[in-house]
Amino acid sequence: MGLLLSIKKKFSFILRLFFKKDKMRIGIYGPPNAGKTTLANRILRDWTGDVIGVESEIPHETRRAKLREGVKIEVDGKTLTIDIVDTPGIATKIDFHDFLKYGMSEEEAKRRAKEATEGVIEAIKWLDDLDGILLVMDSTEDPYTQVNVTIVGNIEARGLPLLIVANKIDLPNASPARIKSAFPQHTVVPISALKGINIENLYRAMAEKFG
Amino acid sequence: MEGVQLSLISKERLEKMASMEKLRMILDSVKEGKIVVLESGLTPEEEAKLIEMTMLEIDHENFVGIEVESYPYKEGFFSKLFGKKKGRLTVIGPANRLKTLEKKEDLITALVKIGD
Ligand SMILES: Nc1nc2c(ncn2[C@@H]2O[C@H](COP(=O)(O)OP(=O)(O)O)[C@@H](O)[C@H]2O)c(=O)[nH]1
Ligand SMILES: [Mg+2]
């Protein structure tokens, strides 16, 4: 990374200590299929009435970052206004063969894989234009993956406020405790984006962390 | 003798290399089917850059991406304010050859596929 950029980042980290922006731009990050779009849609449905994108069991459904501006969230008499960016899932590998089992043709699968690689780059680039992160993990899966570690490392290096969302707690084998023990230095909020379980806790944590 | 080539790169050698030089060397080796072990790993920014470069070079034929495993960065108060975080022991290989079996805070177990 360029020296200038790293100075800029350090500087903006220090600036953030003294000034709160009036509008925060919050990115929703995580590996494919963690439930990022489901969470973005849940937040928008609760506070604006519309949705941002398509939720799907097929990985890499979201292949372009989507931005929704001016979402007003009200908790305990406080109002938090945020822009929400739903990002494509970050991965270190994308094999088009993985899409064939969903009944896609080879051509379709290759196109999806190509778009997915572009989506990963877009998600990483967005990190430089955000004021806070919701990092979504699937509580039924091992949280201690390289993708999660790399995302957390980059958020920490940029000094961005971070909430880890332990999603899918409606499923029987969910273990948000495993996420907490993998990332003990961060706040972990267990929810089900699909069922809306504990979503009030997340709004409260967001108001505290980003407000 | 047939097998998979392992490159174990020392901390001293890594410290002499510029970021891009390091990342290029890693990616070129991995694309040739080699497994690269770095005594001192990459910074979070370098790891993100490596993922970006990997995405650009996936060809949907021979190269489908990488598998990376490392231990989390250690940091103290001063490294947070002033210093760069140092990566730790890291292994990187082609995704179709290297598979992580288990990853814990202090133990990584992986499987290397030979031939194909
Ligand atoms: N059981 C359960 N499934 C969920 C939850 N959130 C998302 N999903 C499902 O997980 C899959 C991936 O969701 P999506 O939002 O597209 O994931 P994304 O790739 O991270 O954007 C879809 O089939 C969702 O219905 C949840 O809280 N509980
Ligand atoms: Mg999505």
CSV table of C-alpha atoms and ligand atoms in Angstrom, one decimal:
chain,number,residue,atom,x,y,z
A,1,MET,CA,0.0,0.0,0.0
A,2,GLY,CA,1.2,3.5,-0.8
A,3,LEU,CA,2.6,5.6,2.0
A,4,LEU,CA,0.2,8.4,1.2
A,5,LEU,CA,-2.8,6.1,1.5
A,6,SER,CA,-1.7,4.7,4.8
A,7,ILE,CA,-1.1,8.2,6.1
A,8,LYS,CA,-4.6,9.2,4.9
A,9,LYS,CA,-6.1,6.2,6.7
A,10,LYS,CA,-4.3,6.8,9.9
A,11,PHE,CA,-5.4,10.4,9.7
A,12,SER,CA,-9.0,9.6,9.1
A,13,PHE,CA,-8.8,7.2,12.0
A,14,ILE,CA,-7.7,10.0,14.2
A,15,LEU,CA,-10.3,12.4,12.8
A,16,ARG,CA,-13.0,9.9,13.5
A,17,LEU,CA,-12.0,10.0,17.2
A,18,PHE,CA,-12.9,13.6,17.4
A,19,PHE,CA,-15.7,14.1,14.9
A,20,LYS,CA,-18.8,12.1,14.3
A,21,LYS,CA,-20.1,12.3,10.7
A,22,ASP,CA,-23.8,13.3,10.5
A,23,LYS,CA,-24.4,10.5,8.0
A,24,MET,CA,-22.6,7.2,8.3
A,25,ARG,CA,-22.0,4.9,5.3
A,26,ILE,CA,-22.3,1.3,6.6
A,27,GLY,CA,-21.1,-1.7,4.5
A,28,ILE,CA,-22.6,-5.2,5.0
A,29,TYR,CA,-19.7,-7.7,4.5
A,30,GLY,CA,-19.1,-11.4,4.8
A,31,PRO,CA,-18.5,-14.6,3.0
A,32,PRO,CA,-21.0,-15.8,0.3
A,33,ASN,CA,-24.4,-17.0,1.7
A,34,ALA,CA,-24.0,-15.6,5.2
A,35,GLY,CA,-27.3,-13.7,4.8
A,36,LYS,CA,-26.0,-10.2,3.9
A,37,THR,CA,-28.8,-9.4,1.5
A,38,THR,CA,-31.4,-10.9,3.8
A,39,LEU,CA,-30.1,-8.6,6.5
A,40,ALA,CA,-30.0,-5.6,4.2
A,41,ASN,CA,-33.6,-6.3,3.1
A,42,ARG,CA,-34.7,-6.8,6.7
A,43,ILE,CA,-33.3,-3.4,7.7
A,44,LEU,CA,-34.8,-1.7,4.7
A,45,ARG,CA,-38.2,-3.4,5.2
A,46,ASP,CA,-38.3,-2.3,8.8
A,47,TRP,CA,-37.3,1.3,8.2
A,48,THR,CA,-38.2,2.2,4.6
A,49,GLY,CA,-40.6,-0.4,3.4
A,50,ASP,CA,-38.7,-1.6,0.3
A,51,VAL,CA,-35.8,-4.0,-0.4
A,52,ILE,CA,-32.3,-3.8,-1.8
A,53,GLY,CA,-31.7,-7.1,-3.6
A,54,VAL,CA,-32.4,-10.8,-4.2
A,55,GLU,CA,-31.7,-13.4,-1.5
A,56,SER,CA,-30.7,-16.8,-2.7
A,57,GLU,CA,-29.4,-20.2,-1.5
A,58,ILE,CA,-27.1,-20.1,-4.6
A,59,PRO,CA,-23.7,-18.5,-3.6
A,60,HIS,CA,-22.7,-15.2,-5.3
A,61,GLU,CA,-26.3,-14.0,-6.0
A,62,THR,CA,-25.2,-10.5,-5.2
A,63,ARG,CA,-22.4,-9.6,-7.7
A,64,ARG,CA,-22.5,-5.8,-7.7
A,65,ALA,CA,-22.5,-3.7,-4.5
A,66,LYS,CA,-25.8,-2.0,-3.9
A,67,LEU,CA,-26.3,1.3,-2.1
A,68,ARG,CA,-29.4,2.7,-0.4
A,69,GLU,CA,-29.0,6.2,1.0
A,70,GLY,CA,-30.7,7.9,3.9
A,71,VAL,CA,-32.1,5.0,6.0
A,72,LYS,CA,-33.4,6.3,9.3
A,73,ILE,CA,-33.3,4.0,12.2
A,74,GLU,CA,-35.0,5.0,15.5
A,75,VAL,CA,-34.0,3.3,18.8
A,76,ASP,CA,-34.8,4.5,22.3
A,77,GLY,CA,-35.7,8.0,21.1
A,78,LYS,CA,-32.4,8.4,19.1
A,79,THR,CA,-32.3,8.6,15.3
A,80,LEU,CA,-29.4,7.1,13.3
A,81,THR,CA,-29.3,8.0,9.6
A,82,ILE,CA,-27.2,5.7,7.5
A,83,ASP,CA,-26.4,4.7,3.9
A,84,ILE,CA,-26.4,1.0,3.5
A,85,VAL,CA,-24.1,-0.8,1.1
A,86,ASP,CA,-24.9,-4.5,0.5
A,87,THR,CA,-21.7,-6.1,-0.9
A,88,PRO,CA,-20.9,-9.3,-2.8
A,89,GLY,CA,-19.5,-12.1,-0.7
A,90,ILE,CA,-15.8,-12.2,-0.4
A,91,ALA,CA,-14.0,-15.5,-1.3
A,92,THR,CA,-10.5,-16.6,-2.2
A,93,LYS,CA,-11.7,-19.0,-4.8
A,94,ILE,CA,-14.6,-19.2,-7.3
A,95,ASP,CA,-15.1,-22.5,-9.2
A,96,PHE,CA,-17.8,-22.4,-11.8
A,97,HIS,CA,-18.4,-26.1,-11.3
A,98,ASP,CA,-20.0,-25.3,-7.9
A,99,PHE,CA,-22.9,-23.5,-9.8
A,100,LEU,CA,-23.6,-26.5,-12.1
A,101,LYS,CA,-25.4,-28.4,-9.3
A,102,TYR,CA,-28.1,-25.6,-9.2
A,103,GLY,CA,-29.1,-26.5,-12.8
A,104,MET,CA,-27.2,-23.8,-14.6
A,105,SER,CA,-25.7,-24.4,-18.0
A,106,GLU,CA,-21.9,-24.4,-18.2
A,107,GLU,CA,-22.0,-21.1,-20.0
A,108,GLU,CA,-24.3,-19.6,-17.4
A,109,ALA,CA,-22.1,-20.9,-14.6
A,110,LYS,CA,-19.0,-19.5,-16.1
A,111,ARG,CA,-20.6,-16.1,-16.6
A,112,ARG,CA,-21.8,-16.1,-12.9
A,113,ALA,CA,-18.2,-17.1,-11.8
A,114,LYS,CA,-16.7,-14.3,-13.8
A,115,GLU,CA,-19.2,-11.7,-12.4
A,116,ALA,CA,-18.6,-13.1,-8.9
A,117,THR,CA,-14.8,-12.5,-9.2
A,118,GLU,CA,-15.5,-8.9,-10.2
A,119,GLY,CA,-17.9,-8.6,-7.3
A,120,VAL,CA,-15.2,-9.7,-4.8
A,121,ILE,CA,-12.9,-6.9,-6.1
A,122,GLU,CA,-15.8,-4.4,-5.9
A,123,ALA,CA,-16.5,-5.4,-2.2
A,124,ILE,CA,-12.8,-4.9,-1.3
A,125,LYS,CA,-12.6,-1.5,-3.0
A,126,TRP,CA,-15.7,-0.3,-1.1
A,127,LEU,CA,-13.8,-0.7,2.2
A,128,ASP,CA,-12.1,2.6,1.5
A,129,ASP,CA,-15.3,4.6,1.3
A,130,LEU,CA,-17.1,3.3,4.4
A,131,ASP,CA,-17.6,4.6,8.0
A,132,GLY,CA,-18.6,1.4,9.6
A,133,ILE,CA,-19.1,-2.3,9.0
A,134,LEU,CA,-21.7,-5.0,9.7
A,135,LEU,CA,-19.8,-8.3,9.2
A,136,VAL,CA,-22.3,-11.1,8.8
A,137,MET,CA,-21.3,-14.7,9.6
A,138,ASP,CA,-23.4,-17.9,9.4
A,139,SER,CA,-23.6,-19.2,13.0
A,140,THR,CA,-23.9,-22.8,11.8
A,141,GLU,CA,-20.5,-22.6,10.2
A,142,ASP,CA,-16.9,-22.5,11.5
A,143,PRO,CA,-16.3,-18.7,11.9
A,144,TYR,CA,-12.5,-19.1,12.0
A,145,THR,CA,-11.9,-18.9,8.2
A,146,GLN,CA,-9.3,-17.0,6.3
A,147,VAL,CA,-11.9,-14.8,4.7
A,148,ASN,CA,-13.3,-13.7,8.0
A,149,VAL,CA,-9.8,-13.2,9.5
A,150,THR,CA,-8.8,-11.1,6.5
A,151,ILE,CA,-11.9,-8.9,6.5
A,152,VAL,CA,-11.6,-8.3,10.3
A,153,GLY,CA,-7.9,-7.5,9.8
A,154,ASN,CA,-8.6,-4.9,7.1
A,155,ILE,CA,-11.4,-3.3,9.1
A,156,GLU,CA,-9.1,-3.0,12.1
A,157,ALA,CA,-6.3,-1.6,10.0
A,158,ARG,CA,-8.6,1.1,8.8
A,159,GLY,CA,-9.9,1.8,12.3
A,160,LEU,CA,-13.5,1.4,11.2
A,161,PRO,CA,-16.2,0.7,13.8
A,162,LEU,CA,-17.3,-3.0,13.5
A,163,LEU,CA,-20.2,-5.1,14.6
A,164,ILE,CA,-20.1,-8.8,13.9
A,165,VAL,CA,-23.6,-10.2,13.2
A,166,ALA,CA,-23.9,-13.9,14.1
A,167,ASN,CA,-26.8,-14.8,11.7
A,168,LYS,CA,-29.1,-17.8,11.3
A,169,ILE,CA,-29.6,-18.4,15.0
A,170,ASP,CA,-33.0,-19.9,14.2
A,171,LEU,CA,-31.2,-23.0,12.9
A,172,PRO,CA,-30.7,-25.9,15.5
A,173,ASN,CA,-26.9,-26.2,15.1
A,174,ALA,CA,-26.2,-22.4,15.3
A,175,SER,CA,-23.4,-21.4,17.7
A,176,PRO,CA,-23.0,-17.7,18.1
A,177,ALA,CA,-20.7,-18.5,21.1
A,178,ARG,CA,-18.2,-20.0,18.7
A,179,ILE,CA,-18.1,-16.7,16.8
A,180,LYS,CA,-17.6,-14.8,20.1
A,181,SER,CA,-14.7,-16.9,21.0
A,182,ALA,CA,-13.1,-16.6,17.6
A,183,PHE,CA,-13.3,-12.8,17.7
A,184,PRO,CA,-13.2,-11.9,21.4
A,185,GLN,CA,-12.1,-8.3,20.8
A,186,HIS,CA,-15.3,-7.4,18.9
A,187,THR,CA,-19.0,-7.0,19.7
A,188,VAL,CA,-21.0,-10.0,18.4
A,189,VAL,CA,-24.8,-9.7,18.0
A,190,PRO,CA,-26.7,-13.0,17.5
A,191,ILE,CA,-29.8,-12.6,15.2
A,192,SER,CA,-31.9,-14.3,12.6
A,193,ALA,CA,-32.2,-12.0,9.6
A,194,LEU,CA,-34.7,-14.3,8.0
A,195,LYS,CA,-37.0,-14.6,11.0
A,196,GLY,CA,-36.3,-11.3,12.6
A,197,ILE,CA,-35.1,-12.8,15.9
A,198,ASN,CA,-33.2,-10.3,18.1
A,199,ILE,CA,-33.2,-7.7,15.4
A,200,GLU,CA,-34.1,-5.0,18.0
A,201,ASN,CA,-30.8,-5.8,19.7
A,202,LEU,CA,-28.9,-5.2,16.5
A,203,TYR,CA,-30.6,-1.8,16.0
A,204,ARG,CA,-29.6,-0.9,19.5
A,205,ALA,CA,-26.0,-2.0,19.0
A,206,MET,CA,-25.9,-0.1,15.7
A,207,ALA,CA,-27.1,3.1,17.3
A,208,GLU,CA,-24.4,2.7,20.0
A,209,LYS,CA,-21.6,1.8,17.6
A,210,PHE,CA,-22.4,4.0,14.6
A,211,GLY,CA,-24.4,6.8,16.2
B,1,MET,CA,9.9,-38.2,-8.3
B,2,GLU,CA,6.4,-37.0,-8.6
B,3,GLY,CA,4.9,-34.6,-6.1
B,4,VAL,CA,3.9,-31.2,-5.1
B,5,GLN,CA,6.6,-28.5,-4.8
B,6,LEU,CA,6.8,-26.7,-1.5
B,7,SER,CA,8.5,-23.3,-1.2
B,8,LEU,CA,9.3,-22.3,2.3
B,9,ILE,CA,10.2,-18.6,2.3
B,10,SER,CA,12.1,-17.2,5.3
B,11,LYS,CA,11.3,-14.1,7.1
B,12,GLU,CA,14.6,-12.5,6.1
B,13,ARG,CA,13.8,-13.0,2.4
B,14,LEU,CA,10.3,-11.7,2.8
B,15,GLU,CA,11.4,-8.6,4.6
B,16,LYS,CA,13.7,-7.6,1.7
B,17,MET,CA,10.8,-7.8,-0.8
B,18,ALA,CA,8.4,-5.0,-1.7
B,19,SER,CA,4.7,-5.8,-1.3
B,20,MET,CA,3.9,-6.3,-5.0
B,21,GLU,CA,7.0,-8.3,-5.5
B,22,LYS,CA,5.9,-10.6,-2.7
B,23,LEU,CA,2.4,-11.0,-4.0
B,24,ARG,CA,3.5,-11.5,-7.6
B,25,MET,CA,5.9,-14.2,-6.5
B,26,ILE,CA,3.2,-16.0,-4.4
B,27,LEU,CA,0.6,-15.9,-7.1
B,28,ASP,CA,3.0,-17.1,-9.9
B,29,SER,CA,4.1,-20.0,-7.7
B,30,VAL,CA,0.6,-21.0,-6.8
B,31,LYS,CA,-0.6,-20.8,-10.4
B,32,GLU,CA,2.2,-23.3,-11.2
B,33,GLY,CA,0.7,-25.6,-8.7
B,34,LYS,CA,3.2,-25.0,-5.9
B,35,ILE,CA,2.4,-24.5,-2.2
B,36,VAL,CA,4.0,-21.5,-0.6
B,37,VAL,CA,4.8,-21.3,3.1
B,38,LEU,CA,5.7,-17.8,4.4
B,39,GLU,CA,7.5,-17.7,7.7
B,40,SER,CA,6.2,-14.2,8.4
B,41,GLY,CA,2.9,-13.7,6.7
B,42,LEU,CA,1.2,-10.8,5.0
B,43,THR,CA,-0.4,-7.7,6.4
B,44,PRO,CA,-4.2,-7.5,6.2
B,45,GLU,CA,-3.9,-5.0,3.3
B,46,GLU,CA,-1.5,-7.3,1.4
B,47,GLU,CA,-3.9,-10.2,2.0
B,48,ALA,CA,-6.8,-8.1,0.5
B,49,LYS,CA,-4.6,-7.2,-2.5
B,50,LEU,CA,-3.7,-10.9,-3.0
B,51,ILE,CA,-7.4,-11.7,-3.1
B,52,GLU,CA,-8.0,-8.9,-5.7
B,53,MET,CA,-5.1,-10.1,-7.8
B,54,THR,CA,-6.4,-13.7,-7.6
B,55,MET,CA,-9.9,-12.7,-8.7
B,56,LEU,CA,-8.4,-11.0,-11.8
B,57,GLU,CA,-6.4,-14.1,-12.7
B,58,ILE,CA,-9.0,-16.8,-12.2
B,59,ASP,CA,-9.5,-18.2,-15.7
B,60,HIS,CA,-12.4,-20.6,-15.1
B,61,GLU,CA,-10.3,-23.4,-16.6
B,62,ASN,CA,-7.1,-24.2,-14.8
B,63,PHE,CA,-6.9,-21.6,-12.0
B,64,VAL,CA,-10.0,-21.3,-9.8
B,65,GLY,CA,-8.4,-19.4,-6.9
B,66,ILE,CA,-6.3,-19.9,-3.8
B,67,GLU,CA,-6.5,-21.4,-0.4
B,68,VAL,CA,-4.9,-19.3,2.3
B,69,GLU,CA,-4.4,-20.2,5.9
B,70,SER,CA,-2.6,-18.2,8.6
B,71,TYR,CA,-2.8,-17.4,12.2
B,72,PRO,CA,-4.4,-14.1,13.2
B,73,TYR,CA,-2.4,-11.0,13.6
B,74,LYS,CA,-1.1,-10.2,17.0
B,75,GLU,CA,-1.4,-6.6,18.1
B,76,GLY,CA,-0.8,-4.4,21.0
B,77,PHE,CA,-1.7,-0.9,21.8
B,78,PHE,CA,1.2,0.6,19.9
B,79,SER,CA,0.9,-1.4,16.8
B,80,LYS,CA,-2.7,-0.2,16.6
B,81,LEU,CA,-1.7,3.5,16.8
B,82,PHE,CA,1.6,3.6,14.9
B,83,GLY,CA,2.8,0.4,13.5
B,84,LYS,CA,1.7,-2.0,10.8
B,85,LYS,CA,0.4,-5.3,11.9
B,86,LYS,CA,2.7,-8.2,11.2
B,87,GLY,CA,1.3,-11.3,9.7
B,88,ARG,CA,2.3,-14.7,11.0
B,89,LEU,CA,3.1,-18.2,9.5
B,90,THR,CA,1.0,-18.5,6.4
B,91,VAL,CA,0.4,-21.2,3.8
B,92,ILE,CA,-1.0,-20.5,0.3
B,93,GLY,CA,-1.8,-22.9,-2.4
B,94,PRO,CA,-4.0,-23.5,-5.4
B,95,ALA,CA,-7.6,-24.0,-4.3
B,96,ASN,CA,-7.9,-27.3,-6.3
B,97,ARG,CA,-4.9,-28.7,-4.5
B,98,LEU,CA,-4.8,-27.4,-1.0
B,99,LYS,CA,-7.7,-27.9,1.3
B,100,THR,CA,-8.0,-26.8,5.0
B,101,LEU,CA,-9.3,-29.5,7.2
B,102,GLU,CA,-9.3,-27.7,10.5
B,103,LYS,CA,-8.3,-24.4,11.7
B,104,LYS,CA,-7.8,-23.5,15.3
B,105,GLU,CA,-6.1,-20.6,17.0
B,106,ASP,CA,-2.9,-22.5,17.4
B,107,LEU,CA,-3.2,-25.4,14.9
B,108,ILE,CA,-3.9,-25.6,11.2
B,109,THR,CA,-4.5,-29.0,9.5
B,110,ALA,CA,-4.6,-29.1,5.7
B,111,LEU,CA,-4.7,-31.7,3.0
B,112,VAL,CA,-2.5,-31.5,-0.2
B,113,LYS,CA,-3.8,-33.3,-3.2
B,114,ILE,CA,-1.0,-34.9,-5.3
B,115,GLY,CA,-1.2,-35.2,-9.1
B,116,ASP,CA,-4.5,-35.0,-11.1
C,1,LIG,N1,-32.4,-20.2,8.4
C,1,LIG,C1,-31.9,-19.0,8.0
C,1,LIG,N2,-31.6,-18.8,6.7
C,1,LIG,C2,-31.1,-17.5,6.4
C,1,LIG,C3,-31.0,-16.5,7.3
C,1,LIG,N3,-30.5,-15.4,6.6
C,1,LIG,C4,-30.4,-15.8,5.3
C,1,LIG,N4,-30.7,-17.1,5.2
C,1,LIG,C5,-30.7,-17.8,3.9
C,1,LIG,O1,-29.4,-18.0,3.5
C,1,LIG,C6,-29.3,-17.9,2.0
C,1,LIG,C7,-28.3,-16.8,1.6
C,1,LIG,O2,-28.9,-15.6,1.9
C,1,LIG,P1,-28.5,-14.2,1.2
C,1,LIG,O3,-29.1,-13.1,2.0
C,1,LIG,O4,-28.7,-14.3,-0.2
C,1,LIG,O5,-26.9,-14.3,1.5
C,1,LIG,P2,-25.7,-13.4,1.0
C,1,LIG,O6,-25.0,-14.1,-0.1
C,1,LIG,O7,-24.8,-13.2,2.2
C,1,LIG,O8,-26.3,-12.1,0.5
C,1,LIG,C8,-30.7,-17.7,1.6
C,1,LIG,O9,-31.3,-19.0,1.2
C,1,LIG,C9,-31.4,-17.1,2.8
C,1,LIG,O10,-32.8,-17.4,2.8
C,1,LIG,C10,-31.4,-16.7,8.7
C,1,LIG,O11,-31.4,-15.9,9.5
C,1,LIG,N5,-31.8,-18.0,8.9
C,2,MG,MG,-26.2,-11.1,-1.3
